[in-house]
């Protein structure tokens, strides 16, 4: 009873459907967020459980997609967990038969999926347990970072502007805020350079009017009228805005950033390694199959059903599209030199299906060590001997 | 910088990209690659010059999407030629030429940067995002060729994989930039939501490869993904054309 439910939850088709639904919901949200900027921006500094009920009560037609998105992401998390856990357990079962490096390589996609779940949980922690406090900044004013810690005092606020001689003249370049603790300890804050104290991040934020001034529409007039020059005092004031101190407590931050960094590193490492190694791994499998099977011999022309089976087995062995090169389609690397004239040099004697397939492929003799080449030769000879033996027994 | 405000560099690069495309269409690969390289150098100089548009160096105009995207596509096309000299170049160079043409009509000035925009994370975000977009467009084009039977069935997959990987890098750098600038790793604004929509869409497209019956449909999704990126990113660029610009 439970197994079918578990299998259904871990079905990759469900993952595709959920991801596409999540994408459609996010895209829908894009339109709402664009038309109601301040409504959704408020959610950046509020917990979802404080924001959503109030908005749901007053304007459900604007916010309906947020609970839908949370539901889809929850289902996606469950699906991802079931899918990755199945794969992980299968790999653990095969652990003894493979080298540590190969085991870790195969484990990477599962790790990436577990990390994806962790990141989603990190976001959930941020949305439900984050705290954002905004305080006005004024010289000599006290700042209480947390109830337990002693207060800081704003020692100085210093604005830095672009040089008057430049086209950006008079516009704000940076603001430095010096904080001084009760014990004389000094902290320096700048835009884009937060400080971490007492488990909280301190950032400088700007009051909304500054942002509007930065993004105001192009003024009317011909282009030369709009040419740069030192900004007016009004523009200068607008570009400065009113600096605010933001105190952020985000329990999901470390999980999100660490998770994203690891996912990024694992994905890039996996694909880099895959593009180099997959061709070898799959090629050996294909070599063994072709070598061990009469398909390599001209006599195989009369056995199309077996060829179809081989095709299916190859597809199973190398479902990895990285094995395919977009220049040539499928690359098959063979290790045993084709001295006796078989699979590579006598393709014209293959059945039509294989001839069609071979047309898209590029066959190359692998560059490998003599030991590997000997191993491939032994495997090939062994399979030929086995075939001949079977033929004799049949006779 | 001696190329600051010298739009001739950009115009010459656009012209050269067009010529390179024409040569590639007529199977003149080596000359096409040489012309592409010259165009790429000129556009690189133009992009660096954009940093001084305001009279002092500012990073943001260098990595502004409409100007950076053709550069990324040209870099990819050049890299591909070096790795696979016999591979067809026409499609990629057509994309380079088409996207660079948009720069002709786009505002050449810079949007005055807010202090939060002058973060190294912002530069890394725009760089990785543009490179990912370029790979998504290349994947969409290869998918069109696959659907038309003019390329192997899954020729677009490698492009998608690398586009998605770089887009994940963009998600990480974007999250960091957003946090150090505004105190959130995810903002409930249209920019972040559309970015997440693109990420989930391509995640679905990549997962489609593992569903044998649905696998043939993934080419359609790759094309749809390219169109989605085009709609979202160029929608933003057109919107940004209304912003106040200085220099250029």
Tab-separated table of C-alpha atoms in Angstrom, chain B:
chain	number	residue	atom	x	y	z
B	1	UNK	CA	39.724	54.854	-21.498
B	2	UNK	CA	40.297	55.721	-25.146
B	3	UNK	CA	37.134	53.946	-26.337
B	4	UNK	CA	34.792	55.692	-23.878
B	5	UNK	CA	31.863	57.121	-25.801
B	6	UNK	CA	33.356	55.886	-29.088
B	7	UNK	CA	30.336	54.161	-30.528
B	8	UNK	CA	32.229	53.504	-33.758
B	9	UNK	CA	33.787	50.499	-31.988
B	10	UNK	CA	30.331	49.098	-31.286
B	11	UNK	CA	29.057	49.811	-34.791
B	12	UNK	CA	32.150	48.243	-36.333
B	13	UNK	CA	31.757	45.182	-34.118
B	14	UNK	CA	28.101	44.827	-35.150
B	15	UNK	CA	29.091	45.125	-38.815
B	16	UNK	CA	31.840	42.561	-38.403
B	17	UNK	CA	29.486	40.148	-36.647
B	18	UNK	CA	27.155	40.490	-39.642
B	19	UNK	CA	30.004	39.806	-42.069
B	20	UNK	CA	31.153	36.815	-39.988
B	21	UNK	CA	27.629	35.431	-40.133
B	22	UNK	CA	27.509	35.900	-43.913
B	23	UNK	CA	30.828	34.103	-44.311
B	24	UNK	CA	29.696	31.247	-42.081
B	25	UNK	CA	26.509	30.841	-44.108
B	26	UNK	CA	28.719	30.331	-47.169
B	27	UNK	CA	30.843	27.806	-45.235
B	28	UNK	CA	33.879	30.087	-45.001
B	29	UNK	CA	34.641	28.994	-41.447
B	30	UNK	CA	38.159	30.289	-40.980
B	31	UNK	CA	37.531	33.769	-42.420
B	32	UNK	CA	34.302	33.916	-40.410
B	33	UNK	CA	36.215	33.074	-37.224
B	34	UNK	CA	38.863	35.692	-37.993
B	35	UNK	CA	36.238	38.413	-38.587
B	36	UNK	CA	34.402	37.325	-35.456
B	37	UNK	CA	37.626	37.638	-33.432
B	38	UNK	CA	38.200	41.210	-34.644
B	39	UNK	CA	34.572	42.112	-33.887
B	40	UNK	CA	34.901	40.554	-30.442
B	41	UNK	CA	38.040	42.564	-29.650
B	42	UNK	CA	36.347	45.791	-30.752
B	43	UNK	CA	33.270	45.042	-28.688
B	44	UNK	CA	35.437	44.189	-25.680
B	45	UNK	CA	37.131	47.575	-25.980
B	46	UNK	CA	33.737	49.260	-26.288
B	47	UNK	CA	32.463	47.463	-23.174
B	48	UNK	CA	35.520	48.450	-21.147
B	49	UNK	CA	35.113	52.008	-22.386
B	50	UNK	CA	31.526	52.043	-21.140
B	51	UNK	CA	32.914	51.846	-17.618
B	52	UNK	CA	34.080	55.469	-17.911
B	53	UNK	CA	30.896	56.835	-19.488
B	54	UNK	CA	30.250	58.946	-16.421
B	55	UNK	CA	33.801	60.275	-16.213
B	56	UNK	CA	34.746	57.916	-13.362
B	57	UNK	CA	34.910	54.139	-13.598
B	58	UNK	CA	31.615	52.414	-12.794
B	59	UNK	CA	31.220	48.658	-13.305
B	60	UNK	CA	27.525	48.459	-14.087
B	61	UNK	CA	27.552	49.872	-17.668
B	62	UNK	CA	30.202	47.293	-18.600
B	63	UNK	CA	27.938	44.394	-17.651
B	64	UNK	CA	24.643	45.897	-18.842
B	65	UNK	CA	22.640	43.054	-20.413
B	66	UNK	CA	21.872	44.303	-23.955
B	67	UNK	CA	25.551	45.094	-24.586
B	68	UNK	CA	27.031	42.120	-22.745
B	69	UNK	CA	24.803	39.435	-24.285
B	70	UNK	CA	26.181	39.657	-27.878
B	71	UNK	CA	29.676	39.675	-26.390
B	72	UNK	CA	28.897	36.456	-24.489
B	73	UNK	CA	27.449	34.868	-27.631
B	74	UNK	CA	30.515	35.914	-29.615
B	75	UNK	CA	32.760	34.430	-26.918
B	76	UNK	CA	30.819	31.165	-27.061
B	77	UNK	CA	30.934	31.086	-30.872
B	78	UNK	CA	34.691	31.752	-30.823
B	79	UNK	CA	35.301	29.148	-28.133
B	80	UNK	CA	33.277	26.608	-30.073
B	81	UNK	CA	35.293	27.282	-33.208
B	82	UNK	CA	38.532	26.656	-31.295
B	83	UNK	CA	37.238	23.419	-29.780
B	84	UNK	CA	35.398	22.144	-32.860
B	85	UNK	CA	36.683	23.889	-35.993
B	86	UNK	CA	34.486	21.773	-38.265
B	87	UNK	CA	31.257	22.471	-36.426
B	88	UNK	CA	28.669	24.652	-38.202
B	89	UNK	CA	28.915	28.293	-37.118
B	90	UNK	CA	26.090	29.942	-39.019
B	91	UNK	CA	23.388	29.611	-36.377
B	92	UNK	CA	25.450	30.932	-33.481
B	93	UNK	CA	26.828	33.806	-35.515
B	94	UNK	CA	23.304	34.639	-36.655
B	95	UNK	CA	22.353	34.984	-32.983
B	96	UNK	CA	25.410	37.181	-32.332
B	97	UNK	CA	24.478	39.440	-35.251
B	98	UNK	CA	20.780	39.597	-34.336
B	99	UNK	CA	21.307	40.441	-30.664
B	100	UNK	CA	24.058	42.930	-31.396
B	101	UNK	CA	21.716	44.744	-33.822
B	102	UNK	CA	19.465	45.538	-30.858
B	103	UNK	CA	22.352	47.565	-29.356
B	104	UNK	CA	22.082	49.966	-32.297
B	105	UNK	CA	18.692	51.139	-31.099
B	106	UNK	CA	19.261	50.840	-27.375
B	107	UNK	CA	20.175	53.761	-25.136
B	108	UNK	CA	23.966	54.011	-25.081
B	109	UNK	CA	24.195	55.984	-21.854
B	110	UNK	CA	24.407	54.542	-18.370
B	111	UNK	CA	21.746	54.415	-15.704
B	112	UNK	CA	23.236	56.321	-12.737
B	113	UNK	CA	24.214	53.580	-10.308
B	114	UNK	CA	22.950	53.405	-6.752
B	115	UNK	CA	25.671	52.506	-4.217
B	116	UNK	CA	24.249	48.979	-3.905
B	117	UNK	CA	24.818	48.380	-7.627
B	118	UNK	CA	28.547	48.943	-7.295
B	119	UNK	CA	29.061	45.609	-5.606
B	120	UNK	CA	31.334	42.891	-6.937
B	121	UNK	CA	28.405	40.503	-6.508
B	122	UNK	CA	26.320	42.636	-8.865
B	123	UNK	CA	29.010	42.434	-11.553
B	124	UNK	CA	29.340	38.672	-11.092
B	125	UNK	CA	25.569	38.304	-11.194
B	126	UNK	CA	25.144	40.183	-14.483
B	127	UNK	CA	28.112	38.394	-16.033
B	128	UNK	CA	26.887	34.903	-15.139
B	129	UNK	CA	23.286	35.757	-16.014
B	130	UNK	CA	24.185	37.092	-19.470
B	131	UNK	CA	26.395	34.097	-20.162
B	132	UNK	CA	23.575	31.756	-19.094
B	133	UNK	CA	21.100	33.636	-21.308
B	134	UNK	CA	23.510	33.315	-24.232
B	135	UNK	CA	23.713	29.553	-23.696
B	136	UNK	CA	19.916	29.289	-23.420
B	137	UNK	CA	19.507	31.127	-26.735
B	138	UNK	CA	22.118	28.861	-28.322
B	139	UNK	CA	20.265	25.825	-26.937
B	140	UNK	CA	16.957	27.115	-28.304
B	141	UNK	CA	18.500	27.602	-31.733
B	142	UNK	CA	20.012	24.114	-31.705
B	143	UNK	CA	16.631	22.724	-30.631
B	144	UNK	CA	15.001	24.449	-33.622
B	145	UNK	CA	17.585	22.786	-35.875
B	146	UNK	CA	16.958	19.433	-34.184
B	147	UNK	CA	13.222	19.768	-34.709
B	148	UNK	CA	13.827	20.651	-38.349
B	149	UNK	CA	15.983	17.540	-38.721
B	150	UNK	CA	19.079	19.589	-39.503
B	151	UNK	CA	20.945	18.673	-36.308
B	152	UNK	CA	21.167	15.518	-34.197
B	153	UNK	CA	18.098	15.014	-31.969
B	154	UNK	CA	19.683	16.092	-28.690
B	155	UNK	CA	22.244	18.572	-29.968
B	156	UNK	CA	20.894	21.306	-27.685
B	157	UNK	CA	21.274	19.354	-24.450
B	158	UNK	CA	24.893	20.289	-23.668
B	159	UNK	CA	24.051	23.970	-24.160
B	160	UNK	CA	21.125	23.637	-21.807
B	161	UNK	CA	23.213	21.919	-19.147
B	162	UNK	CA	25.857	24.657	-19.142
B	163	UNK	CA	23.264	27.406	-19.377
B	164	UNK	CA	21.491	25.963	-16.362
B	165	UNK	CA	24.739	25.574	-14.405
B	166	UNK	CA	25.658	29.204	-15.053
B	167	UNK	CA	22.142	30.317	-14.247
B	168	UNK	CA	22.551	28.580	-10.875
B	169	UNK	CA	25.767	30.569	-10.400
B	170	UNK	CA	23.711	33.690	-11.184
B	171	UNK	CA	21.145	32.662	-8.551
B	172	UNK	CA	23.901	32.385	-5.957
B	173	UNK	CA	25.662	35.640	-6.802
B	174	UNK	CA	22.271	37.355	-7.114
B	175	UNK	CA	21.199	36.097	-3.683
B	176	UNK	CA	24.431	37.366	-2.149
B	177	UNK	CA	24.134	40.739	-3.876
B	178	UNK	CA	20.523	41.069	-2.768
B	179	UNK	CA	21.437	40.269	0.808
B	180	UNK	CA	24.391	42.632	1.157
B	181	UNK	CA	22.407	45.357	-0.582
B	182	UNK	CA	18.858	44.983	0.749
B	183	UNK	CA	18.925	42.349	3.491
B	184	UNK	CA	17.106	39.554	1.606
B	185	UNK	CA	18.300	36.552	-0.354
B	186	UNK	CA	15.013	36.495	-2.248
B	187	UNK	CA	13.036	39.582	-3.057
B	188	UNK	CA	9.317	39.450	-3.863
B	189	UNK	CA	9.854	41.730	-6.849
B	190	UNK	CA	9.204	40.960	-10.507
B	191	UNK	CA	12.929	40.628	-11.267
B	192	UNK	CA	13.499	37.814	-8.754
B	193	UNK	CA	10.237	36.072	-9.482
B	194	UNK	CA	10.867	35.982	-13.222
B	195	UNK	CA	14.401	34.752	-12.598
B	196	UNK	CA	13.047	31.912	-10.453
B	197	UNK	CA	10.457	31.154	-13.168
B	198	UNK	CA	13.257	30.728	-15.716
B	199	UNK	CA	15.279	28.520	-13.354
B	200	UNK	CA	12.377	26.168	-12.611
B	201	UNK	CA	11.410	26.045	-16.288
B	202	UNK	CA	14.864	24.887	-17.350
B	203	UNK	CA	15.065	22.490	-14.413
B	204	UNK	CA	11.880	20.889	-15.799
B	205	UNK	CA	13.349	20.795	-19.321
B	206	UNK	CA	16.479	19.038	-18.082
B	207	UNK	CA	14.472	16.513	-16.083
B	208	UNK	CA	12.401	15.699	-19.160
B	209	UNK	CA	15.449	13.874	-20.506
B	210	UNK	CA	14.914	11.166	-17.927
B	211	UNK	CA	11.312	10.423	-18.939
B	212	UNK	CA	11.723	8.290	-22.080
B	213	UNK	CA	8.220	8.940	-23.435
B	214	UNK	CA	8.415	12.696	-22.905
B	215	UNK	CA	12.021	13.079	-24.009
B	216	UNK	CA	11.135	14.027	-27.618
B	217	UNK	CA	9.168	16.996	-26.270
B	218	UNK	CA	12.214	18.487	-24.576
B	219	UNK	CA	13.285	20.204	-27.813
B	220	UNK	CA	9.995	22.128	-27.797
B	221	UNK	CA	10.599	23.116	-24.181
B	222	UNK	CA	14.147	24.254	-25.001
B	223	UNK	CA	12.716	26.541	-27.703
B	224	UNK	CA	9.966	27.751	-25.359
B	225	UNK	CA	12.611	28.394	-22.693
B	226	UNK	CA	14.618	30.531	-25.096
B	227	UNK	CA	11.494	32.538	-25.912
B	228	UNK	CA	10.707	32.893	-22.209
B	229	UNK	CA	14.191	34.275	-21.516
B	230	UNK	CA	13.841	36.612	-24.503
B	231	UNK	CA	10.462	37.878	-23.329
B	232	UNK	CA	11.542	38.435	-19.732
B	233	UNK	CA	15.011	39.869	-20.289
B	234	UNK	CA	14.190	42.078	-23.270
B	235	UNK	CA	10.981	43.167	-21.554
B	236	UNK	CA	13.205	44.444	-18.736
B	237	UNK	CA	15.666	46.074	-21.141
B	238	UNK	CA	12.881	47.899	-22.963
B	239	UNK	CA	11.519	49.039	-19.608
B	240	UNK	CA	14.958	50.297	-18.611
B	241	UNK	CA	15.120	52.392	-21.780
B	242	UNK	CA	12.762	54.807	-20.011
B	243	UNK	CA	15.215	55.368	-17.164
B	244	UNK	CA	17.336	58.464	-16.932
B	245	UNK	CA	20.714	57.870	-18.573
B	246	UNK	CA	23.915	59.863	-18.523
B	247	UNK	CA	26.884	59.782	-20.860
B	248	UNK	CA	26.918	57.824	-24.073
